[in-house]
Amino acid sequence: MAENRPLYLGPRLRRLRRELGLTQLAMADDLEISPSYVALLERNQRPVTADMLLRLAKTYRLDIADIAGDDGEDYARRLTDVLRDPIFADIDLPKLEVADLATSFPGVSEALLRLHQAYTREAQALAEQRAAGPMADENEPVREAQRFLAANRNYFHALDTRAEELAGEIEKAGGATEWLAAKAVRVRFLPPDVLMDSLRRFDRHNQQLLIADTLDHASRAFQVATHIAHTALRSEIKQTIRADSFSSRTTATLLLRALAGYAAAAIVMPYGRFARAADQRRYDIDALCALFGASFEQVAHRLTTLQRPGEERVGFFFIRVDEAGNVSKRLDGAGFPFAAHGGGCPLWSVHQVFRRPGEIVPQWLELPGGERFFSIARTVTGGAAGYGGARVVRAVALACAAEQAGRLVYAGGTDPTSAPTTPIGVTCRLCQRAECTARSVPPIGRDVLADDYRRAAQPYTFAES
């Protein structure tokens, strides 16, 4: 028999109110209850009744399951697993205390779980003596999300086709702002400080979509499209995620964000029109930016998704890195064997374009196995506009198989079989090119020779294998 017990949702209700940007007084007005009752609910001094649950769902257009899901039980289970670690063996941790912590203080519970996860990961890395730095666990959320996108070749048919239909509706309405107005949602552009340093925030209470006015036109349009994706395409996005199972909720959250961005790009750049334009303009990204009112990075990202069955275009690998070499985005539609862990090759222009800001740099590449690719790289800038605003400069690169490069304006009609190539490696640890002067560490499986009597130009010389 199912246990019939009161439902206490204090921390969850408080978090929901803050996410909606409401005061206790405003929420009380919405729900037609007193502010003191809202305070009692948030302090877990009153249970949430079935009637109150329905009011919350109806007023704020939420799924009941999203409101009433038992975070406490989940946190209690995860905390119990963590507290079995031998490091806590000498501490008396009654089950009831753990349950109270999980139910009443979910924020503290989440903080403890994150700390233990970081501790476990670093302890494992130290135990394995990873010379190339910490390696991501196969079930680490970012890695798991990347595998999901790669398994689908970064193309989601149901989502893309529905977004294309929605783009048609938006065009008939006269634009995204007008389409939202017909749904009783007003779009406003406000200073970031008014938005509490957000770029986009939806004020459910007043049915207003608030966008930072420091964003350029392309970023504004994309943020509006992202909101439309999160609302009008929410069921399609969730259905896509439900098709697989993941080791953590963080993975699902990352994919929800990634697929909303995917859908937003599909709304701004509908598949049919965008694919035809890409062919006609020979993948000239600047020309496509002008045609669709999108940024360089948005267009480059969208080019990786042109894999609709029967309507495939050039397959691209996409990567975005910062000046320190950290990879913040990676999508593969070209079979490019980029290293999942460790640094990339410094001879690839994506690491060099910071010295040539805003310039598109083409490059022919050859991997140690003889595979040839064609790449273009360029810096992109993000962040707040205006004097003193924090600006972030990153480099993005697109790479395709050399035999497809002739379809790109950047290849200049060069024969891919005779084009001069730059020899690069996936990562130094896996590259066996002994003569490389840019090498940072020796490759796996090679013995380094002493340089008592001879110092070669390259950092290391190796014994004959």
CSV table of C-alpha atoms in Angstrom, one decimal, residues 19-460:
chain,number,residue,atom,x,y,z
A,19,GLU,CA,13.3,31.7,-10.5
A,20,LEU,CA,10.1,33.4,-11.4
A,21,GLY,CA,11.4,36.7,-9.9
A,22,LEU,CA,8.5,37.0,-7.5
A,23,THR,CA,8.2,38.3,-3.9
A,24,GLN,CA,6.2,36.4,-1.4
A,25,LEU,CA,3.5,39.1,-1.7
A,26,ALA,CA,3.3,38.7,-5.5
A,27,MET,CA,3.1,34.9,-5.3
A,28,ALA,CA,0.4,35.1,-2.6
A,29,ASP,CA,-1.5,37.5,-4.9
A,30,ASP,CA,-1.2,35.1,-7.8
A,31,LEU,CA,-2.3,32.1,-5.7
A,32,GLU,CA,-5.0,34.0,-3.9
A,33,ILE,CA,-3.6,33.2,-0.4
A,34,SER,CA,-2.0,35.3,2.3
A,35,PRO,CA,1.8,36.2,2.2
A,36,SER,CA,2.1,34.6,5.7
A,37,TYR,CA,0.8,31.3,4.3
A,38,VAL,CA,3.4,31.4,1.5
A,39,ALA,CA,6.1,32.0,4.2
A,40,LEU,CA,4.8,29.0,6.2
A,41,LEU,CA,4.9,26.8,3.0
A,42,GLU,CA,8.5,27.8,2.3
A,43,ARG,CA,9.6,27.0,5.8
A,44,ASN,CA,8.0,23.6,5.6
A,45,GLN,CA,5.6,24.6,8.5
A,46,ARG,CA,2.6,23.7,6.3
A,47,PRO,CA,2.2,20.9,3.8
A,48,VAL,CA,1.3,21.6,0.2
A,49,THR,CA,-2.3,20.4,-0.4
A,50,ALA,CA,-3.6,18.9,-3.6
A,51,ASP,CA,-5.5,22.1,-4.3
A,52,MET,CA,-2.4,24.2,-3.8
A,53,LEU,CA,-0.4,21.9,-6.1
A,54,LEU,CA,-3.0,22.4,-8.8
A,55,ARG,CA,-3.0,26.2,-8.3
A,56,LEU,CA,0.7,26.3,-8.7
A,57,ALA,CA,0.7,24.2,-11.9
A,58,LYS,CA,-2.2,26.2,-13.4
A,59,THR,CA,-0.9,29.7,-12.4
A,60,TYR,CA,2.6,29.2,-13.6
A,61,ARG,CA,2.0,26.7,-16.4
A,62,LEU,CA,4.1,24.0,-14.9
A,63,ASP,CA,3.9,20.2,-14.9
A,64,ILE,CA,2.7,18.9,-11.5
A,65,ALA,CA,5.5,16.3,-11.7
A,66,ASP,CA,8.1,19.1,-12.0
A,67,ILE,CA,6.7,20.8,-8.9
A,68,ALA,CA,6.0,17.7,-6.7
A,69,GLY,CA,9.0,15.6,-7.6
A,70,ASP,CA,10.5,14.4,-4.3
A,71,ASP,CA,14.0,16.0,-4.3
A,72,GLY,CA,14.3,15.0,-0.6
A,73,GLU,CA,14.2,11.3,-1.4
A,74,ASP,CA,16.7,11.6,-4.2
A,75,TYR,CA,19.1,13.7,-2.2
A,76,ALA,CA,18.7,11.3,0.8
A,77,ARG,CA,19.6,8.3,-1.4
A,78,ARG,CA,22.6,10.1,-3.0
A,79,LEU,CA,23.8,11.4,0.4
A,80,THR,CA,23.5,7.9,1.9
A,81,ASP,CA,25.6,6.5,-0.9
A,82,VAL,CA,28.2,9.2,-0.5
A,83,LEU,CA,28.4,8.8,3.3
A,84,ARG,CA,29.4,5.2,2.9
A,85,ASP,CA,32.8,6.4,1.8
A,86,PRO,CA,35.4,5.2,4.3
A,87,ILE,CA,36.5,8.8,4.9
A,88,PHE,CA,33.3,9.2,7.0
A,89,ALA,CA,33.5,5.8,8.7
A,90,ASP,CA,34.2,7.3,12.2
A,91,ILE,CA,31.3,9.8,12.1
A,92,ASP,CA,27.9,8.9,13.6
A,93,LEU,CA,25.4,9.7,10.8
A,94,PRO,CA,21.9,8.6,11.8
A,95,LYS,CA,19.6,7.9,8.8
A,96,LEU,CA,17.0,10.3,10.2
A,97,GLU,CA,19.5,13.2,10.3
A,98,VAL,CA,20.5,12.5,6.7
A,99,ALA,CA,16.8,12.5,5.6
A,100,ASP,CA,16.2,15.8,7.5
A,101,LEU,CA,19.2,17.4,5.8
A,102,ALA,CA,18.1,16.3,2.4
A,103,THR,CA,14.5,17.4,2.8
A,104,SER,CA,15.1,20.7,4.6
A,105,PHE,CA,18.4,21.9,3.1
A,106,PRO,CA,18.6,20.7,-0.5
A,107,GLY,CA,21.1,23.5,-1.3
A,108,VAL,CA,23.5,22.2,1.4
A,109,SER,CA,22.9,18.6,0.2
A,110,GLU,CA,23.8,19.6,-3.4
A,111,ALA,CA,27.0,21.4,-2.2
A,112,LEU,CA,28.1,18.3,-0.2
A,113,LEU,CA,27.5,16.0,-3.2
A,114,ARG,CA,29.5,18.3,-5.5
A,115,LEU,CA,32.4,18.4,-3.1
A,116,HIS,CA,32.5,14.7,-2.8
A,117,GLN,CA,32.3,14.2,-6.5
A,118,ALA,CA,35.2,16.6,-7.0
A,119,TYR,CA,37.2,14.8,-4.3
A,120,THR,CA,36.5,11.4,-5.8
A,121,ARG,CA,37.5,12.5,-9.3
A,122,GLU,CA,40.7,14.1,-8.1
A,123,ALA,CA,41.6,11.1,-6.0
A,124,GLN,CA,41.1,8.8,-8.9
A,125,ALA,CA,43.2,11.0,-11.2
A,126,LEU,CA,46.0,11.0,-8.6
A,127,ALA,CA,45.8,7.2,-8.2
A,128,GLU,CA,46.2,6.7,-11.9
A,129,GLN,CA,49.0,9.3,-12.2
A,130,ARG,CA,47.6,10.8,-15.3
A,131,ALA,CA,50.5,12.6,-16.9
A,132,ALA,CA,48.2,14.6,-19.2
A,133,GLY,CA,46.0,16.0,-16.4
A,134,PRO,CA,42.7,14.8,-15.2
A,135,MET,CA,40.7,12.8,-17.6
A,136,ALA,CA,36.9,13.0,-17.8
A,137,ASP,CA,35.0,10.0,-16.5
A,138,GLU,CA,32.9,8.3,-19.2
A,139,ASN,CA,29.8,9.1,-17.1
A,140,GLU,CA,30.9,12.7,-16.4
A,141,PRO,CA,27.9,14.8,-17.5
A,142,VAL,CA,29.7,16.9,-20.2
A,143,ARG,CA,31.3,13.9,-21.8
A,144,GLU,CA,28.0,11.9,-21.6
A,145,ALA,CA,26.1,14.8,-23.3
A,146,GLN,CA,28.8,15.0,-26.0
A,147,ARG,CA,28.4,11.3,-26.7
A,148,PHE,CA,24.7,11.7,-27.1
A,149,LEU,CA,25.0,14.5,-29.6
A,150,ALA,CA,27.7,12.6,-31.5
A,151,ALA,CA,25.6,9.4,-31.6
A,152,ASN,CA,22.9,11.5,-33.4
A,153,ARG,CA,25.4,13.2,-35.6
A,154,ASN,CA,24.1,16.5,-34.1
A,155,TYR,CA,20.9,16.2,-36.1
A,156,PHE,CA,17.5,15.7,-34.6
A,157,HIS,CA,14.9,15.2,-37.3
A,158,ALA,CA,11.6,15.6,-35.3
A,159,LEU,CA,13.0,18.7,-33.6
A,160,ASP,CA,14.4,20.2,-36.7
A,161,THR,CA,11.2,19.7,-38.8
A,162,ARG,CA,9.0,21.1,-36.1
A,163,ALA,CA,11.3,24.1,-35.7
A,164,GLU,CA,11.1,24.7,-39.5
A,165,GLU,CA,7.3,24.7,-39.4
A,166,LEU,CA,7.4,27.1,-36.4
A,167,ALA,CA,9.7,29.4,-38.4
A,168,GLY,CA,7.1,29.6,-41.1
A,169,GLU,CA,4.4,30.5,-38.6
A,170,ILE,CA,6.7,33.2,-37.2
A,171,GLU,CA,7.4,34.6,-40.6
A,172,LYS,CA,3.7,34.9,-41.4
A,173,ALA,CA,3.2,36.7,-38.1
A,174,GLY,CA,5.7,39.3,-39.1
A,175,GLY,CA,8.6,38.2,-36.8
A,176,ALA,CA,9.3,36.5,-33.5
A,177,THR,CA,8.3,39.5,-31.4
A,178,GLU,CA,4.9,39.7,-33.1
A,179,TRP,CA,4.4,35.9,-32.8
A,180,LEU,CA,5.0,36.1,-29.1
A,181,ALA,CA,2.7,39.1,-28.8
A,182,ALA,CA,-0.1,37.0,-30.3
A,183,LYS,CA,0.6,34.6,-27.4
A,184,ALA,CA,0.2,37.5,-24.9
A,185,VAL,CA,4.0,37.7,-24.3
A,186,ARG,CA,5.6,41.1,-24.5
A,187,VAL,CA,9.3,41.4,-25.4
A,188,ARG,CA,11.3,44.1,-23.7
A,189,PHE,CA,15.0,45.1,-24.0
A,190,LEU,CA,16.5,46.3,-20.7
A,191,PRO,CA,19.9,47.1,-19.2
A,192,PRO,CA,21.6,44.0,-17.7
A,193,ASP,CA,21.6,45.4,-14.2
A,194,VAL,CA,17.8,45.6,-14.3
A,195,LEU,CA,17.8,41.9,-15.4
A,196,MET,CA,20.1,41.1,-12.4
A,197,ASP,CA,23.0,40.5,-14.8
A,198,SER,CA,21.0,38.0,-17.0
A,199,LEU,CA,21.0,38.0,-20.8
A,200,ARG,CA,17.5,36.6,-20.9
A,201,ARG,CA,14.8,36.2,-18.3
A,202,PHE,CA,11.1,35.3,-18.6
A,203,ASP,CA,8.8,37.2,-16.2
A,204,ARG,CA,6.0,34.7,-15.8
A,205,HIS,CA,4.1,37.0,-13.5
A,206,ASN,CA,3.8,39.8,-16.1
A,207,GLN,CA,4.2,37.5,-19.2
A,208,GLN,CA,7.2,39.5,-20.3
A,209,LEU,CA,10.4,38.2,-22.1
A,210,LEU,CA,13.2,40.4,-20.9
A,211,ILE,CA,16.4,40.6,-23.0
A,212,ALA,CA,19.6,42.5,-22.3
A,213,ASP,CA,19.8,45.6,-24.5
A,214,THR,CA,23.6,45.3,-24.7
A,215,LEU,CA,23.3,42.3,-27.0
A,216,ASP,CA,23.8,42.8,-30.7
A,217,HIS,CA,21.0,42.1,-33.2
A,218,ALA,CA,22.0,38.5,-33.9
A,219,SER,CA,22.3,37.7,-30.2
A,220,ARG,CA,18.9,39.3,-29.4
A,221,ALA,CA,17.2,37.3,-32.1
A,222,PHE,CA,18.8,34.1,-30.9
A,223,GLN,CA,17.8,34.7,-27.3
A,224,VAL,CA,14.2,35.3,-28.4
A,225,ALA,CA,14.3,32.2,-30.5
A,226,THR,CA,15.7,30.2,-27.5
A,227,HIS,CA,12.8,31.3,-25.3
A,228,ILE,CA,10.4,30.1,-28.1
A,229,ALA,CA,12.2,26.8,-28.2
A,230,HIS,CA,12.0,26.4,-24.5
A,231,THR,CA,8.2,27.0,-24.6
A,232,ALA,CA,6.7,26.0,-27.9
A,233,LEU,CA,9.1,23.1,-28.5
A,234,ARG,CA,9.5,21.9,-24.9
A,235,SER,CA,7.6,18.6,-25.4
A,236,GLU,CA,9.7,17.7,-28.6
A,237,ILE,CA,12.9,18.5,-26.7
A,238,LYS,CA,12.0,16.4,-23.7
A,239,GLN,CA,10.9,13.6,-25.9
A,240,THR,CA,14.3,13.6,-27.6
A,241,ILE,CA,16.0,13.4,-24.2
A,242,ARG,CA,13.7,10.7,-22.9
A,243,ALA,CA,14.8,8.4,-25.8
A,244,ASP,CA,18.0,7.7,-23.9
A,245,SER,CA,18.9,7.2,-20.2
A,246,PHE,CA,21.7,9.1,-18.5
A,247,SER,CA,23.7,8.6,-15.3
A,248,SER,CA,22.8,12.0,-13.8
A,249,ARG,CA,20.2,14.7,-14.0
A,250,THR,CA,23.0,17.1,-14.9
A,251,THR,CA,23.4,15.4,-18.2
A,252,ALA,CA,19.8,15.8,-19.0
A,253,THR,CA,19.9,19.4,-18.0
A,254,LEU,CA,22.9,20.0,-20.3
A,255,LEU,CA,21.1,18.3,-23.2
A,256,LEU,CA,18.0,20.4,-22.5
A,257,ARG,CA,20.0,23.5,-22.9
A,258,ALA,CA,21.9,22.2,-25.9
A,259,LEU,CA,18.8,21.1,-27.7
A,260,ALA,CA,17.0,24.4,-27.0
A,261,GLY,CA,20.0,26.1,-28.6
A,262,TYR,CA,19.7,23.7,-31.5
A,263,ALA,CA,16.0,24.4,-32.0
A,264,ALA,CA,16.6,28.2,-31.7
A,265,ALA,CA,19.2,27.9,-34.6
A,266,ALA,CA,16.7,25.9,-36.6
A,267,ILE,CA,14.1,28.6,-36.1
A,268,VAL,CA,16.4,31.4,-37.1
A,269,MET,CA,17.9,29.4,-39.9
A,270,PRO,CA,15.3,26.9,-41.2
A,271,TYR,CA,16.7,23.8,-42.7
A,272,GLY,CA,15.5,24.0,-46.3
A,273,ARG,CA,16.2,27.7,-46.8
A,274,PHE,CA,19.5,27.5,-45.0
A,275,ALA,CA,20.8,24.4,-46.8
A,276,ARG,CA,19.9,25.9,-50.2
A,277,ALA,CA,21.6,29.2,-49.3
A,278,ALA,CA,24.7,27.3,-48.1
A,279,ASP,CA,25.0,25.6,-51.4
A,280,GLN,CA,24.4,28.8,-53.4
A,281,ARG,CA,26.9,30.8,-51.4
A,282,ARG,CA,29.4,28.0,-51.3
A,283,TYR,CA,29.4,27.9,-47.5
A,284,ASP,CA,30.4,31.6,-47.3
A,285,ILE,CA,29.7,32.1,-43.6
A,286,ASP,CA,29.8,35.9,-43.7
A,287,ALA,CA,27.2,35.9,-46.5
A,288,LEU,CA,25.0,33.5,-44.6
A,289,CYS,CA,25.3,35.7,-41.5
A,290,ALA,CA,23.9,38.6,-43.5
A,291,LEU,CA,21.1,36.6,-45.1
A,292,PHE,CA,19.8,35.2,-41.8
A,293,GLY,CA,20.8,37.9,-39.3
A,294,ALA,CA,22.9,35.5,-37.3
A,295,SER,CA,26.4,35.6,-35.9
A,296,PHE,CA,29.5,33.8,-37.3
A,297,GLU,CA,29.5,31.2,-34.5
A,298,GLN,CA,25.7,30.6,-34.9
A,299,VAL,CA,26.1,30.0,-38.6
A,300,ALA,CA,29.2,27.8,-38.1
A,301,HIS,CA,27.3,25.8,-35.5
A,302,ARG,CA,24.2,25.4,-37.7
A,303,LEU,CA,26.4,24.1,-40.6
A,304,THR,CA,27.3,21.0,-38.5
A,305,THR,CA,23.6,20.1,-38.3
A,306,LEU,CA,22.9,19.7,-42.1
A,307,GLN,CA,22.5,16.0,-42.0
A,308,ARG,CA,18.8,15.5,-42.8
A,309,PRO,CA,18.4,12.1,-44.6
A,310,GLY,CA,18.4,12.6,-48.3
A,311,GLU,CA,19.3,16.3,-47.9
A,312,GLU,CA,22.8,16.0,-46.4
A,313,ARG,CA,25.3,18.7,-47.0
A,314,VAL,CA,29.0,19.0,-46.2
A,315,GLY,CA,29.8,17.2,-42.9
A,316,PHE,CA,31.6,19.5,-40.5
A,317,PHE,CA,33.5,19.1,-37.3
A,318,PHE,CA,33.1,22.2,-35.0
A,319,ILE,CA,35.2,23.3,-32.1
A,320,ARG,CA,35.4,26.3,-29.9
A,321,VAL,CA,38.4,27.0,-27.7
A,322,ASP,CA,39.6,29.9,-25.5
A,323,GLU,CA,43.1,31.4,-25.4
A,324,ALA,CA,44.2,28.8,-22.8
A,325,GLY,CA,43.2,26.0,-25.1
A,326,ASN,CA,40.1,24.9,-23.1
A,327,VAL,CA,37.5,23.4,-25.3
A,328,SER,CA,34.0,24.8,-24.5
A,329,LYS,CA,32.1,23.2,-27.4
A,330,ARG,CA,32.8,20.3,-29.8
A,331,LEU,CA,30.5,18.8,-32.4
A,332,ASP,CA,31.4,16.2,-34.9
A,333,GLY,CA,29.7,15.6,-38.3
A,334,ALA,CA,32.9,14.9,-40.2
A,335,GLY,CA,34.6,12.0,-38.4
A,336,PHE,CA,37.5,14.3,-37.2
A,337,PRO,CA,39.4,12.3,-34.6
A,338,PHE,CA,39.8,15.1,-32.1
A,339,ALA,CA,41.2,14.0,-28.7
A,340,ALA,CA,38.6,13.6,-26.1
A,341,HIS,CA,41.2,14.3,-23.4
A,342,GLY,CA,44.3,16.4,-23.3
A,343,GLY,CA,45.4,19.4,-25.5
A,344,GLY,CA,45.0,19.7,-29.2
A,345,CYS,CA,47.8,20.2,-31.7
A,346,PRO,CA,49.3,23.7,-31.6
A,347,LEU,CA,50.0,23.5,-35.3
A,348,TRP,CA,46.3,23.7,-36.0
A,349,SER,CA,45.3,27.3,-36.8
A,350,VAL,CA,42.4,27.3,-34.3
A,351,HIS,CA,45.1,27.9,-31.6
A,352,GLN,CA,46.8,30.6,-33.6
A,353,VAL,CA,44.0,32.9,-34.9
A,354,PHE,CA,44.1,34.9,-31.6
A,355,ARG,CA,47.0,36.7,-33.2
A,356,ARG,CA,44.8,37.6,-36.2
A,357,PRO,CA,41.5,38.6,-34.7
A,358,GLY,CA,38.4,38.6,-37.0
A,359,GLU,CA,40.3,37.1,-39.9
A,360,ILE,CA,39.2,33.7,-41.4
A,361,VAL,CA,42.2,31.5,-41.7
A,362,PRO,CA,42.0,28.4,-44.1
A,363,GLN,CA,44.3,25.5,-43.6
A,364,TRP,CA,44.8,22.0,-45.2
A,365,LEU,CA,45.5,19.4,-42.5
A,366,GLU,CA,47.0,15.9,-42.6
A,367,LEU,CA,46.8,13.5,-39.7
A,368,PRO,CA,49.5,10.9,-38.9
A,369,GLY,CA,47.4,8.2,-40.6
A,370,GLY,CA,47.3,10.1,-43.8
A,371,GLU,CA,43.7,11.4,-43.5
A,372,ARG,CA,43.3,14.9,-44.9
A,373,PHE,CA,40.9,17.6,-43.8
A,374,PHE,CA,40.2,21.2,-44.7
A,375,SER,CA,39.8,23.7,-41.9
A,376,ILE,CA,38.8,27.4,-41.4
A,377,ALA,CA,39.2,29.2,-38.1
A,378,ARG,CA,38.4,32.6,-36.8
A,379,THR,CA,38.0,34.5,-33.5
A,380,VAL,CA,34.6,35.3,-32.1
A,381,THR,CA,33.7,37.7,-29.4
A,382,GLY,CA,31.0,37.5,-26.8
A,383,GLY,CA,29.9,39.2,-23.6
A,384,ALA,CA,28.5,42.6,-22.7
A,385,ALA,CA,28.8,45.5,-25.0
A,386,GLY,CA,29.6,49.0,-23.8
A,387,TYR,CA,32.7,50.5,-22.2
A,388,GLY,CA,34.1,48.4,-19.4
A,389,GLY,CA,31.9,45.4,-20.3
A,390,ALA,CA,33.5,42.0,-19.9
A,391,ARG,CA,34.3,40.7,-23.4
A,392,VAL,CA,35.2,37.1,-24.0
A,393,VAL,CA,37.3,36.2,-27.1
A,394,ARG,CA,37.3,32.6,-28.3
A,395,ALA,CA,38.3,30.8,-31.5
A,396,VAL,CA,36.0,28.6,-33.5
A,397,ALA,CA,37.0,26.2,-36.3
A,398,LEU,CA,35.1,24.1,-38.9
A,399,ALA,CA,36.8,21.2,-40.5
A,400,CYS,CA,35.5,18.9,-43.3
A,401,ALA,CA,37.0,16.0,-45.2
A,402,ALA,CA,39.5,17.2,-47.9
A,403,GLU,CA,37.4,15.7,-50.7
A,404,GLN,CA,34.5,17.9,-49.8
A,405,ALA,CA,36.5,21.1,-49.5
A,406,GLY,CA,35.9,22.0,-53.2
A,407,ARG,CA,32.3,23.0,-52.3
A,408,LEU,CA,33.6,25.7,-50.0
A,409,VAL,CA,34.5,29.2,-51.2
A,410,TYR,CA,37.5,29.2,-48.8
A,411,ALA,CA,39.3,26.4,-50.6
A,412,GLY,CA,39.8,28.6,-53.7
A,413,GLY,CA,39.5,25.7,-56.2
A,414,THR,CA,42.6,24.0,-54.9
A,415,ASP,CA,43.0,20.3,-55.7
A,416,PRO,CA,42.8,18.5,-52.4
A,417,THR,CA,45.1,15.8,-53.6
A,418,SER,CA,48.0,18.2,-54.2
A,419,ALA,CA,47.3,21.0,-51.7
A,420,PRO,CA,50.2,21.6,-49.3
A,421,THR,CA,49.1,20.3,-45.9
A,422,THR,CA,50.1,21.1,-42.3
A,423,PRO,CA,51.0,17.8,-40.5
A,424,ILE,CA,49.1,17.8,-37.2
A,425,GLY,CA,48.4,15.2,-34.5
A,426,VAL,CA,45.3,14.4,-32.5
A,427,THR,CA,47.3,15.1,-29.3
A,428,CYS,CA,51.0,14.9,-28.5
A,429,ARG,CA,50.6,11.7,-26.5
A,430,LEU,CA,49.2,9.9,-29.5
A,431,CYS,CA,51.2,11.5,-32.3
A,432,GLN,CA,54.3,9.6,-33.3
A,433,ARG,CA,55.8,12.3,-35.6
A,434,ALA,CA,59.3,12.3,-34.1
A,435,GLU,CA,60.4,15.5,-36.0
A,436,CYS,CA,57.8,17.8,-34.6
A,437,THR,CA,59.3,20.9,-33.0
A,438,ALA,CA,56.0,21.9,-31.4
A,439,ARG,CA,55.7,18.8,-29.3
A,440,SER,CA,54.9,19.3,-25.6
A,441,VAL,CA,55.3,15.7,-24.2
A,442,PRO,CA,56.7,12.4,-25.6
A,443,PRO,CA,54.3,10.0,-27.3
A,444,ILE,CA,53.1,6.9,-25.5
A,445,GLY,CA,55.4,3.9,-26.1
A,446,ARG,CA,58.5,5.7,-27.2
A,447,ASP,CA,61.8,5.8,-25.3
A,448,VAL,CA,63.4,9.2,-25.1
A,449,LEU,CA,67.1,9.4,-25.9
A,450,ALA,CA,69.6,11.4,-23.7
A,451,ASP,CA,71.1,14.5,-25.3
A,452,ASP,CA,74.5,14.4,-23.6
A,453,TYR,CA,76.3,14.8,-26.8
A,454,ARG,CA,73.6,16.1,-29.2
A,455,ARG,CA,70.6,18.5,-28.8
A,456,ALA,CA,68.2,18.2,-31.7
A,457,ALA,CA,65.8,21.0,-32.8
A,458,GLN,CA,62.8,19.1,-31.6
A,459,PRO,CA,62.2,18.8,-27.8
A,460,TYR,CA,62.7,15.0,-27.7
